[in-house]
């Protein structure tokens, strides 16, 4: 069965789901998006993702030409039409086609696209043994230039850092902010455990406020773990007892090495493993 893509109100075979080459989403990365998981036909935390999409759009003065309720319905219909049981949804809104210039007043028809497909996950081995990462030399976008809280179609900043990770043989790379503080990885948020306390940078560190991150903080609090959003520097990461990343695709993934420093015992720590199990249960509606 050919994949059906929702585009501007219609479900079309993917070959026919195309955008104009004058679309500013293509010409300038001008648009917003979301990545969402489907677990057992249930679109996970859809409300939170739709909310973040509309907030990203508002921040870049992009008016999405449909209501959040209609967007929610479009996602559910696209998932059902493609028979997705466990998979991934990519929600994209572009600025629309315009002139060969930056002026948004010359653009029209923002494109609303929903793709429901399978998902490529990190290999099981990385969850069992933990992953190694490096710190990229590319820093996160300066929040005064472009807020990292906007999930925009322009991911060059993260892509450049990801290339550094790939060159070093790592699946992820840590990005610092303009102050040299720990921000997040290229597509995942970062957490550490020190003396039983769970710590992660706050939104003011210049991060995307991950929906998985927020869910993991909530699950940790419910489990009686102290959670702190605070400034972290690389030294804090190097001397952490445990380290893990969170993201829609990654869920909760342990990190056991960074910049050649072994974290804790060099194996996934107990709090990381506990939170990973709690998150899996929550995602599957077993909480
Ligand atoms: N940071 C960045 C830069 C991201 O792109 C993502 C999403 N892939 C995350 C963090 C994790 O966010 P979420 O849990 O909402 O997927």
Coordinates of C-alpha atoms and ligand atoms in Angstrom, one line a residue:
X1 CA 0.0 0.0 0.0
X2 CA 1.4 3.3 -1.0
X3 CA 1.9 5.8 1.8
X4 CA -0.8 8.5 1.9
X5 CA 0.2 12.0 2.9
X6 CA -2.2 14.7 4.2
X7 CA -1.6 17.9 2.3
X8 CA -3.9 20.9 2.5
X9 CA -6.9 19.0 3.5
X10 CA -6.5 16.0 1.2
X11 CA -4.9 12.6 1.6
X12 CA -2.8 11.9 -1.5
X13 CA -0.4 9.1 -2.5
X14 CA 3.0 10.3 -1.5
X15 CA 4.2 10.7 -5.1
X16 CA 1.5 13.3 -5.5
X17 CA 2.1 15.1 -2.2
X18 CA 4.4 17.8 -3.5
X19 CA 5.2 21.5 -2.7
X20 CA 6.0 24.4 -4.9
X21 CA 9.7 25.2 -5.4
X22 CA 8.9 28.8 -4.5
X23 CA 7.7 27.7 -1.1
X24 CA 9.7 29.6 1.6
X25 CA 9.9 26.4 3.6
X26 CA 12.3 25.2 0.9
X27 CA 13.9 28.5 0.0
X28 CA 14.5 29.7 3.5
X29 CA 13.7 27.0 6.0
X30 CA 10.7 29.2 6.8
X31 CA 8.2 27.0 8.6
X32 CA 7.6 24.8 11.7
X33 CA 7.3 21.1 12.4
X34 CA 6.7 18.4 15.0
X35 CA 7.7 14.8 15.3
X36 CA 5.3 12.6 17.1
X37 CA 5.2 8.9 18.1
X38 CA 2.3 6.5 17.6
X39 CA 2.1 3.6 20.1
X40 CA -0.5 1.0 19.5
X41 CA -2.5 3.3 17.2
X42 CA -2.5 6.0 19.8
X43 CA -0.9 9.3 18.9
X44 CA 1.3 10.0 22.0
X45 CA 0.9 13.4 23.7
X46 CA -0.7 14.8 20.5
X47 CA -2.2 17.7 22.4
X48 CA 1.2 18.8 23.6
X49 CA 2.7 18.5 20.1
X50 CA -0.1 20.5 18.5
X51 CA 0.2 23.2 21.1
X52 CA 4.0 23.5 20.6
X53 CA 3.4 23.6 16.8
X54 CA 1.0 26.5 17.1
X55 CA 3.4 28.3 19.5
X56 CA 6.3 27.8 17.2
X57 CA 4.1 29.2 14.3
X58 CA 3.0 32.2 16.4
X59 CA 6.6 33.0 17.3
X60 CA 7.6 33.2 13.6
X61 CA 4.3 35.0 12.7
X62 CA 3.0 32.1 10.6
X63 CA -0.7 31.7 10.7
X64 CA -1.6 28.1 10.3
X65 CA -4.7 27.9 8.0
X66 CA -6.6 25.5 10.2
X67 CA -7.7 25.2 13.8
X68 CA -5.8 23.0 16.3
X69 CA -8.8 20.8 16.5
X70 CA -8.8 20.3 12.7
X71 CA -5.0 19.6 12.9
X72 CA -5.6 17.0 15.6
X73 CA -8.2 15.3 13.4
X74 CA -5.9 15.4 10.4
X75 CA -3.2 13.7 12.3
X76 CA -5.5 10.9 13.5
X77 CA -7.0 10.4 10.1
X78 CA -3.6 10.2 8.5
X79 CA -2.4 7.6 11.0
X80 CA -5.6 5.6 10.5
X81 CA -5.5 5.8 6.7
X82 CA -1.9 4.4 6.7
X83 CA -2.8 1.6 9.1
X84 CA 0.0 2.8 11.5
X85 CA 0.1 0.8 14.7
X86 CA 3.6 1.8 16.0
X87 CA 5.2 4.6 14.0
X88 CA 5.9 8.2 13.6
X89 CA 4.1 11.3 12.5
X90 CA 5.8 14.3 10.9
X91 CA 3.7 17.5 11.0
X92 CA 5.0 20.3 8.8
X93 CA 3.7 23.8 8.1
X94 CA 5.6 25.9 5.6
X95 CA 5.3 29.6 5.0
X96 CA 3.9 28.9 1.5
X97 CA 5.0 30.0 -2.0
X98 CA 6.2 33.5 -2.5
X99 CA 8.7 35.7 -4.4
X100 CA 12.4 35.1 -4.4
X101 CA 12.9 37.4 -1.5
X102 CA 12.3 37.3 2.3
X103 CA 9.1 39.3 2.4
X104 CA 6.4 37.1 3.9
X105 CA 3.7 39.5 2.6
X106 CA 4.4 38.1 -0.9
X107 CA 3.8 34.5 0.3
X108 CA 0.5 32.7 0.3
X109 CA -1.0 29.3 1.1
X110 CA 1.1 27.9 3.9
X111 CA 1.3 24.2 3.3
X112 CA 0.0 21.9 6.0
X113 CA 1.5 18.4 5.7
X114 CA 1.1 15.3 7.8
X115 CA 3.2 12.2 7.1
X116 CA 2.6 9.0 9.0
X117 CA 5.2 6.4 8.5
X118 CA 7.5 3.9 10.2
X119 CA 10.3 5.1 12.4
X120 CA 14.1 4.4 12.5
X121 CA 15.2 3.9 16.0
X122 CA 18.6 3.8 17.7
X123 CA 19.9 0.2 17.7
X124 CA 18.9 -1.9 20.8
X125 CA 22.5 -2.2 21.7
X126 CA 22.7 1.5 22.5
X127 CA 19.9 1.2 25.0
X128 CA 21.4 -1.9 26.6
X129 CA 25.0 -0.7 26.8
X130 CA 24.6 3.1 26.6
X131 CA 25.9 5.4 23.9
X132 CA 29.0 7.5 23.6
X133 CA 28.7 11.1 22.6
X134 CA 31.0 14.1 22.1
X135 CA 30.6 17.8 22.7
X136 CA 30.3 19.6 19.4
X137 CA 32.3 22.8 18.7
X138 CA 29.1 24.2 17.0
X139 CA 27.1 26.0 19.7
X140 CA 23.4 26.1 19.9
X141 CA 21.8 29.1 18.1
X142 CA 22.0 32.2 20.2
X143 CA 18.6 32.7 21.8
X144 CA 18.7 36.3 20.9
X145 CA 19.0 35.3 17.2
X146 CA 16.6 32.5 17.0
X147 CA 14.9 30.9 20.1
X148 CA 15.6 27.2 20.3
X149 CA 12.1 26.9 21.7
X150 CA 10.8 27.4 18.1
X151 CA 10.8 24.0 16.3
X152 CA 11.5 25.5 13.0
X153 CA 12.3 24.0 9.6
X154 CA 15.8 25.4 9.8
X155 CA 17.9 22.8 11.5
X156 CA 21.3 23.7 10.1
X157 CA 22.7 24.6 13.5
X158 CA 21.9 21.1 14.7
X159 CA 22.9 19.4 11.5
X160 CA 26.4 20.9 11.7
X161 CA 26.8 19.6 15.3
X162 CA 25.4 16.2 14.2
X163 CA 28.0 16.0 11.5
X164 CA 30.7 16.5 14.2
X165 CA 29.1 13.6 16.1
X166 CA 29.0 11.4 13.1
X167 CA 32.6 12.2 12.2
X168 CA 33.6 11.1 15.8
X169 CA 31.6 7.8 15.4
X170 CA 28.8 9.0 17.8
X171 CA 25.1 8.9 17.3
X172 CA 24.5 12.2 19.1
X173 CA 26.5 15.3 20.1
X174 CA 26.1 17.7 23.0
X175 CA 25.7 21.3 22.1
X176 CA 26.7 24.1 24.5
X177 CA 24.9 27.5 24.5
X178 CA 26.5 30.9 23.7
X179 CA 27.6 31.1 27.4
X180 CA 29.4 27.8 27.3
X181 CA 26.7 26.1 29.4
X182 CA 25.2 22.7 28.6
X183 CA 22.1 23.1 26.4
X184 CA 21.0 19.9 24.6
X185 CA 21.9 17.4 22.0
X186 CA 21.2 17.8 18.3
X187 CA 17.8 16.1 18.5
X188 CA 17.5 15.2 22.1
X189 CA 17.4 16.8 25.6
X190 CA 20.0 15.9 28.2
X191 CA 19.7 14.9 31.8
X192 CA 22.2 13.9 34.5
X193 CA 22.0 12.3 37.9
X194 CA 24.2 13.4 40.7
X195 CA 23.8 12.1 44.2
X196 CA 20.3 10.9 43.4
X197 CA 19.1 14.2 42.1
X198 CA 18.0 14.5 38.5
X199 CA 19.2 17.7 36.7
X200 CA 18.6 19.2 33.3
X201 CA 19.1 22.6 31.8
X202 CA 16.0 24.9 31.9
X203 CA 14.4 26.5 28.9
X204 CA 16.5 29.7 29.6
X205 CA 19.6 27.6 28.6
X206 CA 18.5 28.0 25.0
X207 CA 16.9 24.5 24.4
X208 CA 13.9 23.1 22.7
X209 CA 11.5 22.3 25.6
X210 CA 11.2 18.7 24.7
X211 CA 7.8 17.0 25.3
X212 CA 9.6 13.8 26.3
X213 CA 11.8 15.8 28.6
X214 CA 8.7 17.3 30.3
X215 CA 7.1 13.9 30.6
X216 CA 10.2 12.3 32.1
X217 CA 10.5 15.1 34.7
X218 CA 6.9 14.5 35.7
X219 CA 7.5 10.7 35.9
X220 CA 10.6 11.3 38.0
X221 CA 8.8 13.6 40.4
X222 CA 6.0 11.0 40.8
X223 CA 8.6 8.4 41.5
X224 CA 9.9 10.6 44.4
X225 CA 13.1 11.7 42.6
X226 CA 14.2 15.3 43.2
X227 CA 14.2 17.1 39.8
X228 CA 16.1 20.3 39.2
X229 CA 16.2 22.6 36.1
X230 CA 19.5 24.4 36.5
X231 CA 22.6 25.7 34.8
X232 CA 25.0 22.9 34.0
X233 CA 28.5 23.1 32.6
X234 CA 30.6 20.4 31.0
X235 CA 32.3 19.6 34.2
X236 CA 28.9 18.7 35.8
X237 CA 28.4 16.3 32.9
X238 CA 31.9 14.8 33.2
X239 CA 31.5 14.0 36.9
X240 CA 27.8 12.9 36.8
X241 CA 26.8 9.5 38.2
X242 CA 24.4 8.9 35.3
X243 CA 23.7 10.6 32.0
X244 CA 20.8 10.1 29.6
X245 CA 19.0 11.7 26.7
X246 CA 15.3 12.1 25.9
X247 CA 13.4 12.7 22.7
X248 CA 10.4 11.5 20.8
X249 CA 12.4 9.0 18.8
X250 CA 15.0 8.1 21.4
X251 CA 12.5 7.9 24.4
X252 CA 15.1 7.6 27.2
X253 CA 18.6 6.5 26.1
X254 CA 21.6 6.1 28.4
X255 CA 24.9 7.8 27.8
X256 CA 28.0 6.1 29.2
X257 CA 30.8 8.1 27.7
X258 CA 31.3 11.8 26.7
X259 CA 34.5 13.3 25.3
X260 CA 36.4 10.2 26.3
X261 CA 35.2 10.4 30.0
X262 CA 33.4 7.3 31.3
X263 CA 30.2 8.2 33.1
X264 CA 29.6 6.4 36.5
X265 CA 30.4 2.7 36.2
X266 CA 30.3 2.9 32.3
X267 CA 27.0 1.1 32.2
X268 CA 23.4 2.5 32.2
X269 CA 22.7 3.7 35.8
X270 CA 19.8 2.6 38.0
X271 CA 17.8 5.8 37.8
X272 CA 18.2 5.9 34.0
X273 CA 16.9 2.4 33.7
X274 CA 14.0 3.0 36.0
X275 CA 12.9 6.1 34.2
X276 CA 13.3 4.3 30.8
X277 CA 10.9 1.6 32.0
X278 CA 8.5 4.1 33.5
X279 CA 8.5 6.1 30.3
X280 CA 7.9 3.0 28.2
X281 CA 4.9 2.1 30.4
X282 CA 3.5 5.6 30.2
X283 CA 3.9 5.7 26.4
X284 CA 2.0 2.4 26.1
X285 CA -0.8 3.8 28.4
X286 CA 0.1 1.4 31.3
X287 CA 0.9 4.1 33.8
Ligands
LIG1 N1 16.0 19.1 21.2 C1 15.9 19.2 19.8 C2 16.9 20.1 19.2 C3 15.0 18.4 19.1 O1 15.0 18.5 17.8 C4 14.2 17.5 19.8 C5 13.2 16.7 19.0 N2 13.8 15.8 18.1 C6 14.3 17.4 21.2 C7 15.2 18.2 21.8 C8 13.4 16.4 21.9 O2 12.1 17.0 21.9 P1 10.8 16.0 22.0 O3 10.9 15.2 23.3 O4 9.7 16.9 22.0 O5 10.9 15.1 20.8

